[in-house]
Short mmCIF file of C-alpha atoms in Angstrom, two decimals:
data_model
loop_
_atom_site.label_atom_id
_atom_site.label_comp_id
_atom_site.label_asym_id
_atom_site.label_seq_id
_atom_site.Cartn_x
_atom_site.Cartn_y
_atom_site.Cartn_z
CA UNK A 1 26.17 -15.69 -6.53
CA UNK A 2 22.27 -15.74 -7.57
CA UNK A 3 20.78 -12.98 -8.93
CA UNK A 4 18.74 -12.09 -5.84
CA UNK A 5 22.22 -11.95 -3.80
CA UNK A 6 22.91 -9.69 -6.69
CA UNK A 7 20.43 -7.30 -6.73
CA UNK A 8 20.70 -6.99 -2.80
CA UNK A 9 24.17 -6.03 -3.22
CA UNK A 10 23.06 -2.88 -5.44
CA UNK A 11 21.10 -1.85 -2.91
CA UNK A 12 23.28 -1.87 -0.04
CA UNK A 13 22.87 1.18 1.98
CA UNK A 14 19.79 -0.40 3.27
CA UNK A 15 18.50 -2.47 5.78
CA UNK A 16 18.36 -6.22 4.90
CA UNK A 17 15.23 -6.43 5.25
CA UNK A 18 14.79 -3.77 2.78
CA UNK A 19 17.13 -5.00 0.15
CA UNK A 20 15.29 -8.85 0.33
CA UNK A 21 12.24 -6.92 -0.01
CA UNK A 22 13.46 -4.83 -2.82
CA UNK A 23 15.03 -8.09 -4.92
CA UNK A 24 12.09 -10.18 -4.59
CA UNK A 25 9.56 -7.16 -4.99
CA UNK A 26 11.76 -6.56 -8.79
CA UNK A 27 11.13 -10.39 -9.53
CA UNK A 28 7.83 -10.24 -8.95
CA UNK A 29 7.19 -7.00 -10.77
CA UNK A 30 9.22 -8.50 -13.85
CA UNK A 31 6.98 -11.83 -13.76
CA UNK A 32 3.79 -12.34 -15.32
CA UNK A 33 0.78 -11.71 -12.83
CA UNK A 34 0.01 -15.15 -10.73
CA UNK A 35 3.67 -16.76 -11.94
CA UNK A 36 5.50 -18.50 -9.39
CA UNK A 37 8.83 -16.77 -7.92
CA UNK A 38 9.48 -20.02 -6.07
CA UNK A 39 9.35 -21.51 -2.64
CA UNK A 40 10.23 -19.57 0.33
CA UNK A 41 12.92 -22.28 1.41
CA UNK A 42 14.61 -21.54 -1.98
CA UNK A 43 14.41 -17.47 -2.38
CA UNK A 44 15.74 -16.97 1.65
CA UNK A 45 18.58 -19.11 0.48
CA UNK A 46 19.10 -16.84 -2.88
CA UNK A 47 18.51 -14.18 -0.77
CA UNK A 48 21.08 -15.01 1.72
CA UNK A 49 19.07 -14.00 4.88
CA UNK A 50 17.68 -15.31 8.24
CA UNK A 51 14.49 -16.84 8.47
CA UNK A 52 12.90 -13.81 10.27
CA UNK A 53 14.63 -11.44 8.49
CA UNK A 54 13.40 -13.13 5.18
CA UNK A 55 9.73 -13.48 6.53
CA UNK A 56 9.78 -9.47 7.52
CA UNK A 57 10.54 -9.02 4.03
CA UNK A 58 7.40 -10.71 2.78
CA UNK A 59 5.03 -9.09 5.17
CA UNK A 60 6.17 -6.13 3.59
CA UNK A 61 5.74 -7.39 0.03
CA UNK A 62 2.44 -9.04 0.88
CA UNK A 63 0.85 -5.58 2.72
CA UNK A 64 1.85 -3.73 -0.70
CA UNK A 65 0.25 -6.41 -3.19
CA UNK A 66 3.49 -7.05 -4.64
CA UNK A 67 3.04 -10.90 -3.87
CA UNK A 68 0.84 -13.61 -2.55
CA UNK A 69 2.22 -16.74 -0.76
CA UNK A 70 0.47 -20.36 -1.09
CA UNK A 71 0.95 -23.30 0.89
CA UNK A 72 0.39 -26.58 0.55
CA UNK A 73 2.01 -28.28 -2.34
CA UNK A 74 2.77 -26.46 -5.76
CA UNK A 75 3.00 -23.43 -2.77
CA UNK A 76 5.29 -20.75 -2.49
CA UNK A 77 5.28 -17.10 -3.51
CA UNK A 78 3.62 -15.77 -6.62
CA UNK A 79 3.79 -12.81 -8.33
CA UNK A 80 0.48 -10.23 -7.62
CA UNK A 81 -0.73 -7.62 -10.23
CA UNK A 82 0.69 -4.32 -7.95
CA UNK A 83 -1.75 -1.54 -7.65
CA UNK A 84 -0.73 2.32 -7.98
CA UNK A 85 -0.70 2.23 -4.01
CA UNK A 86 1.91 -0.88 -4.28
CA UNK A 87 3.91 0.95 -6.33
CA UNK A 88 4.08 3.90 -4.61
CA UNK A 89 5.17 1.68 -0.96
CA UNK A 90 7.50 0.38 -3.08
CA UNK A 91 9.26 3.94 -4.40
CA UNK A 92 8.93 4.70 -0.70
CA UNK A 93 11.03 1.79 0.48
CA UNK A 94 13.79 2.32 -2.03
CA UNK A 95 14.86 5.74 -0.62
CA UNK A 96 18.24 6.05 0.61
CA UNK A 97 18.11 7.66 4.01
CA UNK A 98 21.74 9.13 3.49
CA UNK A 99 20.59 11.27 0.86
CA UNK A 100 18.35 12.77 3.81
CA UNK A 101 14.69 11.24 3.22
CA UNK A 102 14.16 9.98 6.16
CA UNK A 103 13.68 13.39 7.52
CA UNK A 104 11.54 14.21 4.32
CA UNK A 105 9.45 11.20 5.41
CA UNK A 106 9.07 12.46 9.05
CA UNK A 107 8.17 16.00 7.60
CA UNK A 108 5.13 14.39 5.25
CA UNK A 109 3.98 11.85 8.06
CA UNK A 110 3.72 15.12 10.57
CA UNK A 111 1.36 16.71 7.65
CA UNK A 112 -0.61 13.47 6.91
CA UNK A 113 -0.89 13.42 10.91
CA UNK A 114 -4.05 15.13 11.23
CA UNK A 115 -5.69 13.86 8.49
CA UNK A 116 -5.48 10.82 10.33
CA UNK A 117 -6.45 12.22 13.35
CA UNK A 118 -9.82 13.18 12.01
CA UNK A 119 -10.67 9.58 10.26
CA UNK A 120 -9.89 8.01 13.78
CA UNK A 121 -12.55 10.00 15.17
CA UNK A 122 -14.97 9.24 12.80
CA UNK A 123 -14.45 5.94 12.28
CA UNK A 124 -12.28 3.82 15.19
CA UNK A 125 -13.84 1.27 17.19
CA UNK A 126 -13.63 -0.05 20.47
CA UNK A 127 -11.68 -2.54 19.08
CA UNK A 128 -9.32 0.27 17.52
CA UNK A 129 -8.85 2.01 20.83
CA UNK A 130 -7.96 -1.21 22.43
CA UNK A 131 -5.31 -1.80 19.61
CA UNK A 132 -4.16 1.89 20.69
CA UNK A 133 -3.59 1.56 24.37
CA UNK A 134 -2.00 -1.63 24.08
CA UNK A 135 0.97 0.02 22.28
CA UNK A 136 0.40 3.06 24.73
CA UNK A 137 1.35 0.26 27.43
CA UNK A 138 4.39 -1.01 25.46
CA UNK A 139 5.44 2.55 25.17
CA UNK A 140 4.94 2.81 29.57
CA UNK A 141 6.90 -0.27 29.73
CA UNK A 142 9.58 0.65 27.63
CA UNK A 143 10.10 4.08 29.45
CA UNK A 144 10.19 2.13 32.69
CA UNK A 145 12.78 0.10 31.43
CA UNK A 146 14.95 3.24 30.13
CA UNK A 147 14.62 1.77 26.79
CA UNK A 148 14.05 5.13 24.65
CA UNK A 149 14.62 2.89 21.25
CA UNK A 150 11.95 0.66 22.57
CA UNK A 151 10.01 3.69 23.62
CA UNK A 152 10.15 5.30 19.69
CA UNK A 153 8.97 2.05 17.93
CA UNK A 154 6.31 0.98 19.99
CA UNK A 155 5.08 4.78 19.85
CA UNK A 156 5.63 4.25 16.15
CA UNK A 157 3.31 1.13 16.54
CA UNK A 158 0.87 3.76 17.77
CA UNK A 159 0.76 5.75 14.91
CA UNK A 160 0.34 3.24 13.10
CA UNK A 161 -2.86 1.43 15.08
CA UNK A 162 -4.38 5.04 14.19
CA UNK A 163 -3.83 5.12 10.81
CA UNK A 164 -4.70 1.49 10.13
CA UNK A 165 -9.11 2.94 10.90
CA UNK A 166 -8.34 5.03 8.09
CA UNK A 167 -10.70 3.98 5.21
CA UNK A 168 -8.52 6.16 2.59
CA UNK A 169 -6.72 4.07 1.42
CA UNK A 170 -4.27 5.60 -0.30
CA UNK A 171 -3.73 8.27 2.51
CA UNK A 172 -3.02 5.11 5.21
CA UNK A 173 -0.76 3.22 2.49
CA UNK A 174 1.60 6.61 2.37
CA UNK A 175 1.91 6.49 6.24
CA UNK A 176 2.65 2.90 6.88
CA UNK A 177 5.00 2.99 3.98
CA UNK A 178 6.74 6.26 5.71
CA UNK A 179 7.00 4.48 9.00
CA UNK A 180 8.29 1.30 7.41
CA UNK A 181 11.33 3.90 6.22
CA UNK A 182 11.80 5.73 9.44
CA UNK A 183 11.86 2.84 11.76
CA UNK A 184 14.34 0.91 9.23
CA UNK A 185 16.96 3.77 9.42
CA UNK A 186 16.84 4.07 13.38
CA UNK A 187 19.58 2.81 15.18
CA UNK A 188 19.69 4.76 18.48
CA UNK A 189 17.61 7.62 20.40
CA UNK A 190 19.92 9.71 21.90
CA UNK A 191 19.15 12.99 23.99
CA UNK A 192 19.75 16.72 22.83
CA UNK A 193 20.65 19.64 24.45
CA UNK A 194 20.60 20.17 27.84
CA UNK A 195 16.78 18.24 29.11
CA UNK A 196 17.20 14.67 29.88
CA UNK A 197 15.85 12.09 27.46
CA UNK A 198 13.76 10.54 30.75
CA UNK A 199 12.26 13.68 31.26
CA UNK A 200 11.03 14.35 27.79
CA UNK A 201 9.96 10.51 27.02
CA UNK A 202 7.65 10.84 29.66
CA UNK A 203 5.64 14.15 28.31
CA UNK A 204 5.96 12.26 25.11
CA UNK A 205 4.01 9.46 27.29
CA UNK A 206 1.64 11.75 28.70
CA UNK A 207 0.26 13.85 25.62
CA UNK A 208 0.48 10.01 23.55
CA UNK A 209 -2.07 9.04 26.03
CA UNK A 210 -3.93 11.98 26.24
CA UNK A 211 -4.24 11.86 22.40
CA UNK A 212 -6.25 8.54 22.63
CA UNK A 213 -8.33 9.44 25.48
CA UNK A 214 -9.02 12.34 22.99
CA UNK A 215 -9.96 10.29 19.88
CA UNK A 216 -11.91 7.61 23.03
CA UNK A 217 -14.39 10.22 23.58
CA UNK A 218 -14.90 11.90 20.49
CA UNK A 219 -13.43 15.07 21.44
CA UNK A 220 -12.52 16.59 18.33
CA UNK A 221 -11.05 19.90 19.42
CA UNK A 222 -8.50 17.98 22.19
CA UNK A 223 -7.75 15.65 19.66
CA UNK A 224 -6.38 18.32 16.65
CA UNK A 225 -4.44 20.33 19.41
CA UNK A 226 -3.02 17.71 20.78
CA UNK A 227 -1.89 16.22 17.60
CA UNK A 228 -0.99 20.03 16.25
CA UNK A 229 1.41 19.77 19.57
CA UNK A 230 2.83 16.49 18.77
CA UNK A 231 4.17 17.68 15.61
CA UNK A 232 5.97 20.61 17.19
CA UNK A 233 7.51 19.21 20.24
CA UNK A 234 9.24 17.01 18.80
CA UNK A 235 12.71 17.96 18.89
CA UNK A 236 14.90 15.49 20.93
CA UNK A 237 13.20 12.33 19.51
CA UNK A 238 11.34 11.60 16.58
CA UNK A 239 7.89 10.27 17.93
#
């Protein structure tokens, strides 16, 4: 067994994904800035993961600044000098969701919400509110379909299309790296109490879009109620 497959195994109450992303994120952090970790061909293997499972990984690891990948020959990944905002993604990913942090992380990203909010209407584009109603769509087509799983992560897509105009960024490095953990630990949407999940989904829909029509046209005041709303109506489904 390689050491990779080793330190996955330490690590296995999470995702796959995570724990590739956790071994190789250790090598790199324990090699010399710029020092090669090795090809991508070789690590997957020592890793003992798909292809796209493997390549998930290192769009996590590159996002953070943990590593840099060359092509080409001599190519391959290579260890990056990790900023504080690296490490930090990093301590994020490593949480064990059965110790209950995934609802610690939904908690935070509610508060970090409107903070968000009011950098998207200061500083997103046209090209930003594009980005935003193409995941609105994905989230219509998705409730059409009855897919409420598919419904939650392309809404989580949302969320993150806002925070991405965020210029702070330490403030938008602390939300992606809290979505990354939520998404990773959801298996299922399932309804609660008595309303049905179809019924709920679609207000979910409706106040999503009326948030970017909101942050569209400036309108400050819409835009903090609706997102002050968001954060306590959400009850059946984490959104």
């Amino acid at each position: 067994m390689t050491d990779l497959a080793q330190r996955m195994m330490m690590d296995a109450s999470l995702s796959r994904t995570e724990q590739a992303a956790l071994a190789i994120g250790r090598l790199a952090e324990q090699a010399p800035h710029g020092a090669r970790l090795g090809t991508k061909k070789e690590l997957q293997e020592q890793c003992g993961v798909a292809k796209g499972t493997f390549n998930e990984a290192l769009r996590i690891l590159q996002s953070r600044g943990v590593i840099t990948v060359r092509s080409g020959p001599g190519g391959g990944l290579f260890a990056a000098s990790p900023t504080p905002i690296a490490r930090l993604g990093n301590s994020i990913l490593s949480l064990d969701a059965a110790e209950g942090d995934v609802a610690d992380a939904v908690r935070i990203r509610d508060a970090l919400d409107p903070l968000l909010i009011e950098d998207a209407l200061d500083h997103s584009s046209a090209v930003d509110i594009a980005r935003m109603r193409t995941a609105l769509d994905v989230m219509q087509q998705s409730a059409d379909a009855g897919d409420a799983t598919g419904f939650v992560r392309a809404n989580w897509e949302l969320h993150a299309a806002i925070a991405r105009v965020s210029p702070n960024a330490i403030l938008k490095s602390i939300y992606l790296s809290l979505l990354d953990l939520i998404e990773s630990h959801t298996v299922s949407v399932e309804p609660v109490g008595d309303r049905p999940l179809s019924e709920y989904i679609a207000d979910r829909q409706q106040l999503h879009a009326d948030l970017v029509d909101a942050l569209d046209h400036r309108d400050r005041d819409r835009a903090l109620r609706l997102i002050h709303e968001h954060n306590t109506t959400q009850q059946e489904v984490q959104s």
